Amino acid sequence: MASKFGSRKSKGLSFPFFVSAAYPLNLVIALLSIILLAGCQKTATNDNIIQRKSPEERKAELLKSLGKNFENADAHYELGKLYHAERQWSEAEWRYKKALSFDPVHWPAQAAMVKLFIDCQDPVKARNYADIYINNASSSPSQSLDLALAFQHEGLDLYAMNCFQQALNLAPNSPEIHKKIGYYYLSRNDKAQAKEYFTRSFQLNPNQPEVAGELGRLGVEVRIPSKTEQDTNN
């Protein structure tokens, strides 16, 4: 009696399938696709579980790294963030200070230090540190912008806006600064302000496809100059 099973090979593997009228080939292929997809998803999930590390495991890795290179400001900063999340204030502060001792313009560490004092209920100290950091960046629009972005990342909107404004005062015709402020307002869902700053950024430099895209999504029609037009203007 002839078997009602056949064999179909895919990437070196053999899979049984029904060839009877009750189980048409296209149905079997669809079922096999679902099985293969489920297997891939399971593998990806397993990989994510393997790659995910606990805070204690990450601390051990960072401490080991610092044993080889103690001047690694990024490692000190990341350790500080881990201690910060655990509300170990003194440990976090010590690590942030170490990061800044090796890299005085480590903007994320500066912003994290201010956030630390806010979180441990010392707003006066937070303000004092913020004033020092903002003042230190006051001669450079790029440094003011970097510090603004670091404050924004920590959710410190007031200090972020102070730095954005400082950067803008230093370089009022910078398309990059206007763009970053536009994204700041967009992240706060203030579309009117975002539109204003994106528009100004695009006026200062029309060769910004990402800004044109944001303006388009905000309902503003813009046109990116062709390469010929850009070459002519240059």
mmCIF file of C-alpha atoms in Angstrom:
data_model
loop_
_atom_site.group_PDB
_atom_site.id
_atom_site.type_symbol
_atom_site.label_atom_id
_atom_site.label_comp_id
_atom_site.label_asym_id
_atom_site.label_seq_id
_atom_site.Cartn_x
_atom_site.Cartn_y
_atom_site.Cartn_z
ATOM 1 C CA MET A 1 0.000 0.000 0.000
ATOM 2 C CA ALA A 2 1.461 3.318 -1.044
ATOM 3 C CA SER A 3 2.256 5.731 1.766
ATOM 4 C CA LYS A 4 0.255 8.947 1.900
ATOM 5 C CA PHE A 5 3.253 10.808 3.280
ATOM 6 C CA GLY A 6 5.909 12.522 1.209
ATOM 7 C CA SER A 7 8.978 14.491 2.095
ATOM 8 C CA ARG A 8 9.800 18.157 1.379
ATOM 9 C CA LYS A 9 13.276 19.498 2.070
ATOM 10 C CA SER A 10 13.954 23.025 3.352
ATOM 11 C CA LYS A 11 17.498 24.221 4.100
ATOM 12 C CA GLY A 12 18.783 20.707 4.568
ATOM 13 C CA LEU A 13 15.875 19.563 6.784
ATOM 14 C CA SER A 14 13.112 17.100 5.835
ATOM 15 C CA PHE A 15 9.513 17.626 6.840
ATOM 16 C CA PRO A 16 6.624 15.163 6.365
ATOM 17 C CA PHE A 17 3.490 16.441 4.684
ATOM 18 C CA PHE A 18 0.171 15.045 3.557
ATOM 19 C CA VAL A 19 -0.416 14.731 -0.174
ATOM 20 C CA SER A 20 -4.011 13.627 0.032
ATOM 21 C CA ALA A 21 -6.882 15.843 -1.044
ATOM 22 C CA ALA A 22 -7.809 16.348 2.618
ATOM 23 C CA TYR A 23 -4.487 18.090 3.267
ATOM 24 C CA PRO A 24 -3.462 20.169 0.221
ATOM 25 C CA LEU A 25 0.187 21.134 -0.122
ATOM 26 C CA ASN A 26 -0.373 24.865 0.363
ATOM 27 C CA LEU A 27 -2.045 24.211 3.728
ATOM 28 C CA VAL A 28 0.856 22.056 4.867
ATOM 29 C CA ILE A 29 3.383 24.723 3.814
ATOM 30 C CA ALA A 30 1.459 27.326 5.789
ATOM 31 C CA LEU A 31 1.460 25.083 8.869
ATOM 32 C CA LEU A 32 5.187 24.462 8.518
ATOM 33 C CA SER A 33 5.817 28.213 8.249
ATOM 34 C CA ILE A 34 3.970 28.776 11.524
ATOM 35 C CA ILE A 35 6.025 26.052 13.226
ATOM 36 C CA LEU A 36 9.317 27.483 11.930
ATOM 37 C CA LEU A 37 8.351 31.022 12.971
ATOM 38 C CA ALA A 38 7.450 29.829 16.455
ATOM 39 C CA GLY A 39 10.830 28.116 16.689
ATOM 40 C CA CYS A 40 12.659 31.298 15.663
ATOM 41 C CA GLN A 41 10.724 33.357 18.186
ATOM 42 C CA LYS A 42 11.533 30.865 20.915
ATOM 43 C CA THR A 43 15.226 31.022 20.011
ATOM 44 C CA ALA A 44 15.181 34.837 20.046
ATOM 45 C CA THR A 45 13.432 34.803 23.423
ATOM 46 C CA ASN A 46 16.035 32.431 24.808
ATOM 47 C CA ASP A 47 18.819 34.672 23.482
ATOM 48 C CA ASN A 48 17.281 37.700 25.210
ATOM 49 C CA ILE A 49 17.087 35.787 28.487
ATOM 50 C CA ILE A 50 20.736 34.801 28.171
ATOM 51 C CA GLN A 51 21.833 38.377 27.377
ATOM 52 C CA ARG A 52 19.826 39.987 30.203
ATOM 53 C CA LYS A 53 21.951 40.522 33.290
ATOM 54 C CA SER A 54 20.984 41.379 36.826
ATOM 55 C CA PRO A 55 22.288 44.596 38.412
ATOM 56 C CA GLU A 56 24.634 42.564 40.591
ATOM 57 C CA GLU A 57 26.072 40.757 37.574
ATOM 58 C CA ARG A 58 26.562 44.056 35.765
ATOM 59 C CA LYS A 59 28.242 45.570 38.821
ATOM 60 C CA ALA A 60 30.654 42.656 38.953
ATOM 61 C CA GLU A 61 31.508 43.164 35.279
ATOM 62 C CA LEU A 62 32.077 46.892 35.741
ATOM 63 C CA LEU A 63 34.223 46.415 38.842
ATOM 64 C CA LYS A 64 36.304 43.867 36.993
ATOM 65 C CA SER A 65 36.696 46.318 34.117
ATOM 66 C CA LEU A 66 37.743 49.075 36.517
ATOM 67 C CA GLY A 67 40.321 46.733 38.008
ATOM 68 C CA LYS A 68 42.050 46.857 34.628
ATOM 69 C CA ASN A 69 41.328 50.511 33.858
ATOM 70 C CA PHE A 70 40.291 52.523 36.904
ATOM 71 C CA GLU A 71 40.187 55.752 34.903
ATOM 72 C CA ASN A 72 37.213 54.594 32.823
ATOM 73 C CA ALA A 73 34.721 57.409 33.449
ATOM 74 C CA ASP A 74 31.871 55.617 31.667
ATOM 75 C CA ALA A 75 32.218 52.569 33.923
ATOM 76 C CA HIS A 76 32.146 54.718 37.061
ATOM 77 C CA TYR A 77 29.089 56.542 35.733
ATOM 78 C CA GLU A 78 27.250 53.300 34.962
ATOM 79 C CA LEU A 79 28.061 51.947 38.398
ATOM 80 C CA GLY A 80 26.752 55.180 39.854
ATOM 81 C CA LYS A 81 23.487 54.712 37.975
ATOM 82 C CA LEU A 82 23.127 51.192 39.356
ATOM 83 C CA TYR A 83 23.696 52.374 42.931
ATOM 84 C CA HIS A 84 21.410 55.348 42.285
ATOM 85 C CA ALA A 85 18.587 53.022 41.237
ATOM 86 C CA GLU A 86 19.078 51.108 44.507
ATOM 87 C CA ARG A 87 18.953 54.368 46.503
ATOM 88 C CA GLN A 88 22.502 53.872 47.719
ATOM 89 C CA TRP A 89 23.109 57.612 47.637
ATOM 90 C CA SER A 90 26.665 57.791 48.976
ATOM 91 C CA GLU A 91 27.898 55.014 46.685
ATOM 92 C CA ALA A 92 26.241 56.643 43.662
ATOM 93 C CA GLU A 93 27.657 60.062 44.519
ATOM 94 C CA TRP A 94 31.150 58.649 44.916
ATOM 95 C CA ARG A 95 30.973 56.979 41.500
ATOM 96 C CA TYR A 96 29.627 60.084 39.763
ATOM 97 C CA LYS A 97 32.421 62.139 41.300
ATOM 98 C CA LYS A 98 34.972 59.587 40.115
ATOM 99 C CA ALA A 99 33.561 59.747 36.599
ATOM 100 C CA LEU A 100 33.845 63.532 36.650
ATOM 101 C CA SER A 101 37.342 63.464 38.085
ATOM 102 C CA PHE A 102 38.502 61.480 35.053
ATOM 103 C CA ASP A 103 36.233 63.295 32.574
ATOM 104 C CA PRO A 104 35.175 66.750 33.855
ATOM 105 C CA VAL A 105 32.766 67.230 30.945
ATOM 106 C CA HIS A 106 30.998 63.892 31.313
ATOM 107 C CA TRP A 107 27.555 65.443 30.796
ATOM 108 C CA PRO A 108 25.502 62.372 31.771
ATOM 109 C CA ALA A 109 27.373 62.165 35.092
ATOM 110 C CA GLN A 110 26.751 65.855 35.764
ATOM 111 C CA ALA A 111 23.042 65.536 35.111
ATOM 112 C CA ALA A 112 22.864 62.314 37.134
ATOM 113 C CA MET A 113 24.562 64.049 40.070
ATOM 114 C CA VAL A 114 21.882 66.758 40.096
ATOM 115 C CA LYS A 115 19.149 64.117 39.843
ATOM 116 C CA LEU A 116 20.748 62.234 42.742
ATOM 117 C CA PHE A 117 20.397 65.179 45.116
ATOM 118 C CA ILE A 118 16.813 65.751 44.019
ATOM 119 C CA ASP A 119 16.010 62.099 44.654
ATOM 120 C CA CYS A 120 17.616 62.105 48.102
ATOM 121 C CA GLN A 121 15.635 65.226 49.082
ATOM 122 C CA ASP A 122 18.425 67.801 48.944
ATOM 123 C CA PRO A 123 17.100 70.379 46.436
ATOM 124 C CA VAL A 124 19.504 73.115 47.558
ATOM 125 C CA LYS A 125 22.527 70.971 46.791
ATOM 126 C CA ALA A 126 20.955 69.921 43.490
ATOM 127 C CA ARG A 127 20.492 73.565 42.501
ATOM 128 C CA ASN A 128 24.025 74.484 43.519
ATOM 129 C CA TYR A 129 25.535 71.692 41.449
ATOM 130 C CA ALA A 130 23.287 72.491 38.484
ATOM 131 C CA ASP A 131 24.317 76.154 38.603
ATOM 132 C CA ILE A 132 27.993 75.180 38.631
ATOM 133 C CA TYR A 133 27.637 72.814 35.681
ATOM 134 C CA ILE A 134 25.529 75.246 33.643
ATOM 135 C CA ASN A 135 27.962 78.077 34.340
ATOM 136 C CA ASN A 136 30.931 75.910 33.324
ATOM 137 C CA ALA A 137 29.275 75.280 29.963
ATOM 138 C CA SER A 138 28.266 78.910 29.447
ATOM 139 C CA SER A 139 31.084 79.769 27.052
ATOM 140 C CA SER A 140 30.270 77.042 24.536
ATOM 141 C CA PRO A 141 27.021 76.487 22.629
ATOM 142 C CA SER A 142 27.908 72.850 21.919
ATOM 143 C CA GLN A 143 28.672 72.132 25.577
ATOM 144 C CA SER A 144 25.491 73.899 26.677
ATOM 145 C CA LEU A 145 23.555 71.770 24.200
ATOM 146 C CA ASP A 146 25.187 68.536 25.386
ATOM 147 C CA LEU A 147 24.392 69.373 29.001
ATOM 148 C CA ALA A 148 20.813 70.248 28.033
ATOM 149 C CA LEU A 149 20.381 66.836 26.425
ATOM 150 C CA ALA A 150 21.827 65.139 29.523
ATOM 151 C CA PHE A 151 19.398 67.002 31.771
ATOM 152 C CA GLN A 152 16.579 66.103 29.398
ATOM 153 C CA HIS A 153 17.555 62.425 29.609
ATOM 154 C CA GLU A 154 17.272 62.614 33.411
ATOM 155 C CA GLY A 155 13.855 64.271 33.173
ATOM 156 C CA LEU A 156 15.149 67.562 34.597
ATOM 157 C CA ASP A 157 13.162 69.830 32.305
ATOM 158 C CA LEU A 158 13.852 73.129 34.051
ATOM 159 C CA TYR A 159 17.621 72.702 33.873
ATOM 160 C CA ALA A 160 17.386 71.327 30.340
ATOM 161 C CA MET A 161 15.534 74.430 29.179
ATOM 162 C CA ASN A 162 18.042 76.702 30.921
ATOM 163 C CA CYS A 163 20.826 75.022 28.952
ATOM 164 C CA PHE A 164 18.897 75.041 25.681
ATOM 165 C CA GLN A 165 18.292 78.765 26.092
ATOM 166 C CA GLN A 166 21.933 79.335 26.979
ATOM 167 C CA ALA A 167 23.034 77.472 23.859
ATOM 168 C CA LEU A 168 20.594 79.466 21.743
ATOM 169 C CA ASN A 169 21.825 82.770 23.177
ATOM 170 C CA LEU A 170 25.379 81.797 22.264
ATOM 171 C CA ALA A 171 24.499 80.591 18.760
ATOM 172 C CA PRO A 172 21.099 81.979 17.698
ATOM 173 C CA ASN A 173 21.567 80.875 14.081
ATOM 174 C CA SER A 174 22.456 77.261 14.803
ATOM 175 C CA PRO A 175 20.094 74.875 12.970
ATOM 176 C CA GLU A 176 21.269 72.021 15.218
ATOM 177 C CA ILE A 177 20.254 73.791 18.424
ATOM 178 C CA HIS A 178 16.849 74.724 17.027
ATOM 179 C CA LYS A 179 16.382 71.129 15.876
ATOM 180 C CA LYS A 180 17.246 69.669 19.299
ATOM 181 C CA ILE A 181 14.861 72.082 21.022
ATOM 182 C CA GLY A 182 12.210 71.062 18.496
ATOM 183 C CA TYR A 183 12.710 67.419 19.442
ATOM 184 C CA TYR A 184 12.572 68.360 23.114
ATOM 185 C CA TYR A 185 9.152 69.939 22.684
ATOM 186 C CA LEU A 186 8.010 67.068 20.483
ATOM 187 C CA SER A 187 8.930 64.615 23.262
ATOM 188 C CA ARG A 188 6.715 66.696 25.574
ATOM 189 C CA ASN A 189 3.902 66.599 22.995
ATOM 190 C CA ASP A 190 4.038 70.385 22.592
ATOM 191 C CA LYS A 191 3.549 70.348 18.846
ATOM 192 C CA ALA A 192 3.130 74.098 18.466
ATOM 193 C CA GLN A 193 6.539 74.842 19.985
ATOM 194 C CA ALA A 194 8.118 71.888 18.177
ATOM 195 C CA LYS A 195 6.815 73.226 14.857
ATOM 196 C CA GLU A 196 8.256 76.663 15.603
ATOM 197 C CA TYR A 197 11.760 75.401 16.317
ATOM 198 C CA PHE A 198 11.792 72.831 13.503
ATOM 199 C CA THR A 199 10.675 75.567 11.081
ATOM 200 C CA ARG A 200 13.475 77.867 12.181
ATOM 201 C CA SER A 201 16.009 75.047 11.955
ATOM 202 C CA PHE A 202 14.876 74.246 8.425
ATOM 203 C CA GLN A 203 15.052 77.885 7.405
ATOM 204 C CA LEU A 204 18.650 78.021 8.606
ATOM 205 C CA ASN A 205 19.560 74.771 6.840
ATOM 206 C CA PRO A 206 17.072 73.323 4.315
ATOM 207 C CA ASN A 207 19.255 70.262 3.752
ATOM 208 C CA GLN A 208 17.781 68.360 6.711
ATOM 209 C CA PRO A 209 15.539 65.504 5.562
ATOM 210 C CA GLU A 210 14.776 64.462 9.152
ATOM 211 C CA VAL A 211 13.570 67.961 10.038
ATOM 212 C CA ALA A 212 11.551 68.126 6.827
ATOM 213 C CA GLY A 213 9.960 64.813 7.820
ATOM 214 C CA GLU A 214 9.019 66.106 11.256
ATOM 215 C CA LEU A 215 7.550 69.279 9.761
ATOM 216 C CA GLY A 216 5.556 67.207 7.296
ATOM 217 C CA ARG A 217 4.113 65.146 10.138
ATOM 218 C CA LEU A 218 3.232 68.400 11.881
ATOM 219 C CA GLY A 219 1.329 69.594 8.825
ATOM 220 C CA VAL A 220 3.927 71.990 7.387
ATOM 221 C CA GLU A 221 4.706 71.701 3.687
ATOM 222 C CA VAL A 222 8.421 71.978 2.954
ATOM 223 C CA ARG A 223 10.673 71.292 -0.003
ATOM 224 C CA ILE A 224 14.201 69.931 0.271
ATOM 225 C CA PRO A 225 16.504 71.621 -2.294
ATOM 226 C CA SER A 226 17.794 69.408 -5.078
ATOM 227 C CA LYS A 227 21.493 68.586 -5.256
ATOM 228 C CA THR A 228 21.866 71.021 -8.153
ATOM 229 C CA GLU A 229 20.340 73.813 -6.110
ATOM 230 C CA GLN A 230 22.600 72.979 -3.170
ATOM 231 C CA ASP A 231 25.693 73.023 -5.397
ATOM 232 C CA THR A 232 24.622 76.365 -6.877
ATOM 233 C CA ASN A 233 24.121 77.895 -3.444
ATOM 234 C CA ASN A 234 27.496 76.637 -2.343
#
